[in-house]
XYZ file of C-alpha atoms in Angstrom:
366
model
C -13.497 17.173 49.598
C -16.405 17.792 47.420
C -19.506 18.964 49.408
C -22.742 18.596 47.331
C -26.015 20.164 48.558
C -28.156 17.451 50.166
C -30.360 16.895 47.227
C -30.870 13.238 47.187
C -32.638 12.251 50.366
C -31.349 10.914 53.844
C -28.040 9.202 54.114
C -27.354 5.892 55.718
C -24.705 3.100 55.923
C -24.275 -0.268 54.534
C -27.457 -2.384 53.966
C -29.555 -0.119 56.208
C -29.912 2.549 53.608
C -32.149 0.205 51.521
C -34.752 0.782 54.182
C -34.806 4.481 54.334
C -36.706 5.760 51.320
C -35.853 8.143 48.496
C -36.553 11.846 47.721
C -39.617 12.299 45.467
C -38.570 12.416 41.696
C -40.252 15.896 41.375
C -38.148 17.293 43.992
C -34.950 15.711 42.497
C -35.950 17.001 39.150
C -36.280 20.520 40.336
C -33.065 20.508 42.408
C -31.198 19.305 39.252
C -32.708 21.873 36.885
C -29.237 23.522 36.877
C -26.701 21.057 35.414
C -24.049 20.125 38.097
C -21.145 21.101 35.866
C -22.300 24.816 35.943
C -22.011 24.937 39.729
C -19.042 26.029 41.698
C -16.471 23.525 43.008
C -16.146 23.103 46.726
C -12.658 21.372 46.126
C -10.831 21.496 42.775
C -8.850 18.267 43.953
C -12.032 16.230 44.556
C -14.435 14.513 42.332
C -16.379 16.859 39.918
C -20.203 17.014 39.906
C -20.058 14.942 36.749
C -17.994 12.364 38.742
C -20.712 12.239 41.426
C -23.424 11.793 38.878
C -21.729 8.965 37.357
C -21.074 7.292 40.450
C -24.845 7.834 41.510
C -26.068 6.254 38.436
C -23.673 3.188 38.945
C -24.757 2.806 42.544
C -28.355 2.715 41.277
C -27.550 0.116 38.632
C -25.616 -1.973 41.131
C -28.640 -1.925 43.538
C -30.770 -3.286 40.855
C -28.275 -5.901 40.041
C -28.063 -6.937 43.561
C -31.854 -7.170 43.594
C -31.997 -9.548 40.747
C -29.108 -11.693 41.889
C -30.462 -11.934 45.369
C -33.614 -13.484 43.687
C -31.441 -16.008 41.761
C -29.466 -16.804 45.020
C -32.506 -17.384 47.172
C -33.796 -19.951 44.603
C -30.569 -21.475 43.107
C -27.450 -20.185 45.057
C -25.942 -20.717 48.432
C -27.357 -19.076 51.541
C -24.874 -18.353 54.211
C -23.644 -15.450 56.511
C -22.906 -13.362 53.266
C -26.095 -13.899 51.502
C -28.785 -14.768 54.080
C -32.340 -14.564 52.416
C -33.987 -17.547 50.872
C -33.422 -21.276 51.383
C -32.837 -22.825 47.912
C -35.152 -24.607 45.586
C -34.202 -28.315 45.208
C -35.700 -29.032 41.791
C -34.227 -25.739 40.434
C -30.870 -26.370 41.917
C -30.809 -29.896 40.410
C -31.366 -28.481 36.810
C -28.720 -25.878 37.352
C -26.296 -28.406 38.423
C -26.606 -30.213 35.230
C -25.176 -26.945 33.495
C -22.258 -26.964 35.958
C -21.816 -28.387 39.572
C -20.501 -25.169 40.943
C -23.471 -22.990 39.582
C -24.731 -22.484 43.228
C -21.327 -21.078 44.140
C -21.030 -18.925 40.994
C -24.537 -17.297 41.760
C -23.612 -16.697 45.355
C -20.296 -14.998 44.531
C -21.966 -12.852 41.787
C -24.699 -11.878 44.323
C -22.148 -11.013 47.009
C -19.980 -8.997 44.384
C -22.936 -6.745 43.256
C -23.622 -5.880 46.959
C -20.075 -4.863 47.562
C -20.158 -2.680 44.483
C -22.953 -0.623 45.462
C -22.138 -0.578 49.089
C -18.734 0.751 48.288
C -19.837 3.280 45.895
C -22.499 4.632 48.074
C -20.175 4.765 51.182
C -17.553 6.577 48.897
C -20.182 9.081 47.926
C -20.889 9.790 51.691
C -17.148 10.150 52.229
C -17.131 12.848 49.767
C -20.047 14.772 51.137
C -22.678 13.421 48.543
C -25.698 11.363 49.529
C -26.030 7.673 48.425
C -28.611 6.294 46.244
C -31.668 4.626 47.790
C -34.256 2.911 45.750
C -36.094 1.083 48.689
C -39.274 3.068 48.043
C -39.659 1.305 44.867
C -39.376 -2.273 46.262
C -42.976 -3.043 45.343
C -42.955 -5.951 42.920
C -44.071 -9.469 43.770
C -41.409 -12.150 43.115
C -41.431 -15.833 43.252
C -43.593 -17.489 45.775
C -41.924 -20.862 45.178
C -40.022 -22.784 47.640
C -36.793 -20.963 48.591
C -37.791 -17.492 48.014
C -37.823 -15.049 50.953
C -40.987 -13.623 49.518
C -39.947 -9.904 50.072
C -40.785 -7.230 47.729
C -38.576 -6.645 44.740
C -37.290 -3.933 42.510
C -36.773 -6.196 39.559
C -39.034 -8.720 37.685
C -37.365 -12.177 36.771
C -40.825 -13.607 36.064
C -41.545 -11.907 32.608
C -38.188 -11.595 30.939
C -37.667 -10.890 27.225
C -33.924 -11.778 26.860
C -31.692 -10.427 24.103
C -28.963 -13.057 23.779
C -27.569 -11.474 20.476
C -24.453 -10.687 22.707
C -23.582 -14.280 21.863
C -23.043 -13.423 18.267
C -21.722 -9.996 18.854
C -18.802 -11.316 20.812
C -18.013 -13.917 17.942
C -18.293 -11.302 15.156
C -15.018 -10.720 13.390
C -16.388 -7.938 11.133
C -19.066 -6.101 13.295
C -19.073 -3.731 16.145
C -22.219 -1.889 17.597
C -19.992 1.091 18.128
C -19.585 1.270 14.383
C -23.352 1.089 13.722
C -23.703 -2.773 13.428
C -26.590 -4.280 15.068
C -27.543 -7.588 13.489
C -25.811 -10.289 15.256
C -26.670 -14.065 15.378
C -28.758 -14.982 18.334
C -28.604 -18.772 19.424
C -32.149 -18.558 21.210
C -34.243 -16.015 19.226
C -37.410 -17.317 20.945
C -36.323 -15.489 24.117
C -37.002 -12.315 22.279
C -40.735 -13.275 21.445
C -42.400 -13.499 24.697
C -42.250 -12.960 28.405
C -40.473 -15.765 30.310
C -39.710 -16.694 33.813
C -36.021 -17.270 34.926
C -36.975 -18.567 38.302
C -40.051 -20.619 39.148
C -43.073 -18.403 39.735
C -44.816 -20.858 41.961
C -44.095 -24.525 43.016
C -46.181 -25.397 40.024
C -43.466 -24.284 37.793
C -41.104 -27.102 39.128
C -43.509 -30.034 38.404
C -42.797 -30.534 34.697
C -38.994 -31.217 34.218
C -39.068 -29.775 30.590
C -40.811 -26.693 31.657
C -38.356 -26.289 34.612
C -35.442 -26.828 32.392
C -36.576 -24.048 29.977
C -36.839 -21.825 33.091
C -33.263 -22.610 34.139
C -31.999 -22.122 30.517
C -33.744 -18.776 30.470
C -31.635 -17.791 33.465
C -28.455 -19.105 31.990
C -28.705 -16.766 29.166
C -30.107 -13.882 31.325
C -26.945 -14.171 33.480
C -24.773 -13.342 30.524
C -27.137 -10.703 29.160
C -26.778 -8.774 32.563
C -23.139 -9.143 33.123
C -22.133 -8.235 29.420
C -23.969 -4.965 29.931
C -21.841 -4.113 33.042
C -18.742 -5.023 31.048
C -19.632 -2.319 28.654
C -20.983 0.316 30.962
C -17.900 0.753 33.139
C -15.455 1.614 30.341
C -18.077 3.660 28.485
C -18.586 5.925 31.480
C -14.912 5.976 32.616
C -14.282 8.226 29.525
C -16.239 10.948 31.114
C -14.705 10.789 34.517
C -12.225 13.682 35.652
C -11.041 12.775 39.071
C -8.285 10.032 39.020
C -9.646 8.269 42.235
C -13.024 8.011 40.584
C -11.526 6.625 37.507
C -9.597 4.082 39.601
C -12.999 2.938 41.075
C -14.480 2.378 37.493
C -11.513 0.765 36.218
C -11.244 -1.545 39.352
C -14.952 -2.427 39.468
C -15.583 -2.660 35.651
C -13.257 -5.701 35.062
C -14.899 -7.801 37.775
C -18.187 -7.448 35.654
C -16.224 -8.869 32.781
C -15.018 -11.736 34.952
C -18.768 -12.447 35.729
C -19.694 -12.327 32.009
C -16.887 -14.694 31.124
C -18.249 -17.200 33.597
C -21.904 -17.026 32.453
C -20.711 -16.972 28.755
C -19.129 -20.342 29.239
C -22.081 -21.687 31.281
C -24.687 -20.833 28.798
C -23.024 -23.098 26.288
C -23.646 -26.094 28.373
C -27.409 -25.770 28.397
C -29.533 -28.864 27.437
C -31.841 -29.080 24.310
C -35.542 -28.425 25.323
C -38.813 -27.115 24.232
C -41.073 -25.710 26.917
C -44.442 -27.527 26.746
C -46.328 -24.618 28.245
C -45.258 -21.767 25.875
C -43.251 -23.415 22.984
C -39.909 -21.706 23.878
C -37.218 -23.708 22.353
C -33.601 -24.076 23.293
C -31.015 -25.768 20.783
C -28.504 -28.435 21.279
C -25.493 -26.065 21.483
C -23.313 -28.766 19.942
C -24.967 -28.225 16.542
C -23.205 -24.944 16.233
C -19.771 -26.661 16.190
C -18.030 -25.306 13.164
C -20.195 -22.149 12.947
C -17.872 -19.547 14.304
C -20.883 -17.113 14.801
C -22.373 -19.366 17.382
C -20.078 -22.248 18.446
C -20.302 -22.652 22.047
C -16.730 -22.752 23.279
C -15.633 -19.569 21.534
C -16.067 -17.396 24.667
C -13.072 -15.068 24.304
C -13.969 -11.986 22.307
C -13.080 -12.408 18.829
C -11.058 -9.596 17.249
C -13.163 -7.074 15.273
C -12.995 -3.700 13.838
C -12.506 -0.870 16.696
C -12.772 2.961 16.359
C -12.309 2.671 12.494
C -12.719 -0.027 9.895
C -9.446 1.304 8.481
C -7.478 0.176 11.544
C -6.499 -3.459 12.275
C -9.019 -5.694 13.957
C -8.681 -5.922 17.859
C -10.158 -8.080 20.506
C -12.228 -5.841 22.647
C -15.116 -5.224 25.012
C -18.082 -4.073 22.756
C -19.677 -1.631 22.797
C -17.697 1.056 24.556
C -18.867 4.193 22.960
C -19.691 6.843 25.665
C -22.379 8.876 24.048
C -25.662 8.042 25.794
C -24.176 5.069 27.524
C -26.076 5.460 30.857
C -29.433 5.873 29.080
C -28.646 3.153 26.685
C -28.113 0.738 29.837
C -31.627 1.908 31.141
C -33.106 1.221 27.779
C -31.660 -2.246 27.477
C -32.668 -3.374 30.964
C -36.110 -2.054 30.250
C -36.423 -3.889 27.025
C -35.297 -6.990 28.908
C -38.536 -6.830 30.993
C -36.418 -6.425 34.139
C -38.746 -3.428 35.306
C -42.166 -4.822 34.256
C -44.743 -3.650 36.801
C -42.579 -0.713 38.072
C -44.023 2.705 38.602
C -43.866 5.831 36.566
C -41.906 7.372 39.528
C -39.401 4.530 39.165
C -38.748 5.279 35.588
C -38.501 9.015 36.182
C -35.999 8.457 38.936
C -33.833 6.053 36.886
C -33.944 8.120 33.732
C -32.986 11.179 35.622
C -29.975 9.436 37.174
C -28.960 8.383 33.625
C -29.352 11.749 32.177
C -27.150 13.363 34.876
C -24.478 10.592 34.292
C -24.664 11.164 30.474
C -24.303 14.889 30.827
C -20.865 14.474 32.770
C -17.986 15.702 30.822
C -14.231 15.079 31.374
C -12.513 18.212 32.545
C -8.816 18.588 31.344
């Protein structure tokens, strides 16, 4: 068993660790001044320090995902013994159900999955002598106050999103791959990149105008896919830096569930209704107008084969991107650009960037 110095704050179990607080970033930064890979191994058969760094970063990302999905579930999902907070927002749920009658169940199950991911990773870390990740001290953001919300403080902001939906075109491209330097992909809703938009009602006032509320629901529909396609890429990207076979198994087992989530939300986003938000001009298209355009057609939800590793090799249907260099820092950058952390403190960004830097420094040992 790998025994790490207790550098990362107090331990806890299950959901309770969310209420325990986290060591100050300055303390963590000082304690990590020496790269973990230069330290002595307590057990050569256990996870390496790099493996632990990767798991800690993934635990942090899963905590953040759980926080945002809990907000979606409180407003638009199913509240039960698995996902207790909230009480649902009837007008929001009615609009969601027009996309698919099972949207409430899908939101609930996605939320529950993300909780199990961070809970498992954190308890696995503890079982190896490493401390779990705890971000509770950063739960300072005010979320929705509309009917359905629990009103508790949040880590993530779903009220001022700038959603990049270019993944839609990226997964339909037959010639481009971001791993090969391509970055210009068709975007079905470019307006989502031109402002700060709510994906859940901010207050009950947002539920009064049906077109405004529909635009909020449509924003959520594309944000679901934006979040989950990121996880689909992150796990295989970081798996390439893992040394311990058991840790590799964890990443290879959790990662595909993120892809399953993405496939569901990719499909559902194609069912949105055309609308222009009367409050801000955000416009969503009639997705049927893209029929015949393979770069945007709604039902082309399986990854089109594209160039992989080299343009000299045959095209292949793949998750994209999966390049490992800077993968963790890239994930933080993408989530920040999404607006998910608007209003967070400098200490929060310091903490998250340190976790990402440690994950990106991990090297596979042969």
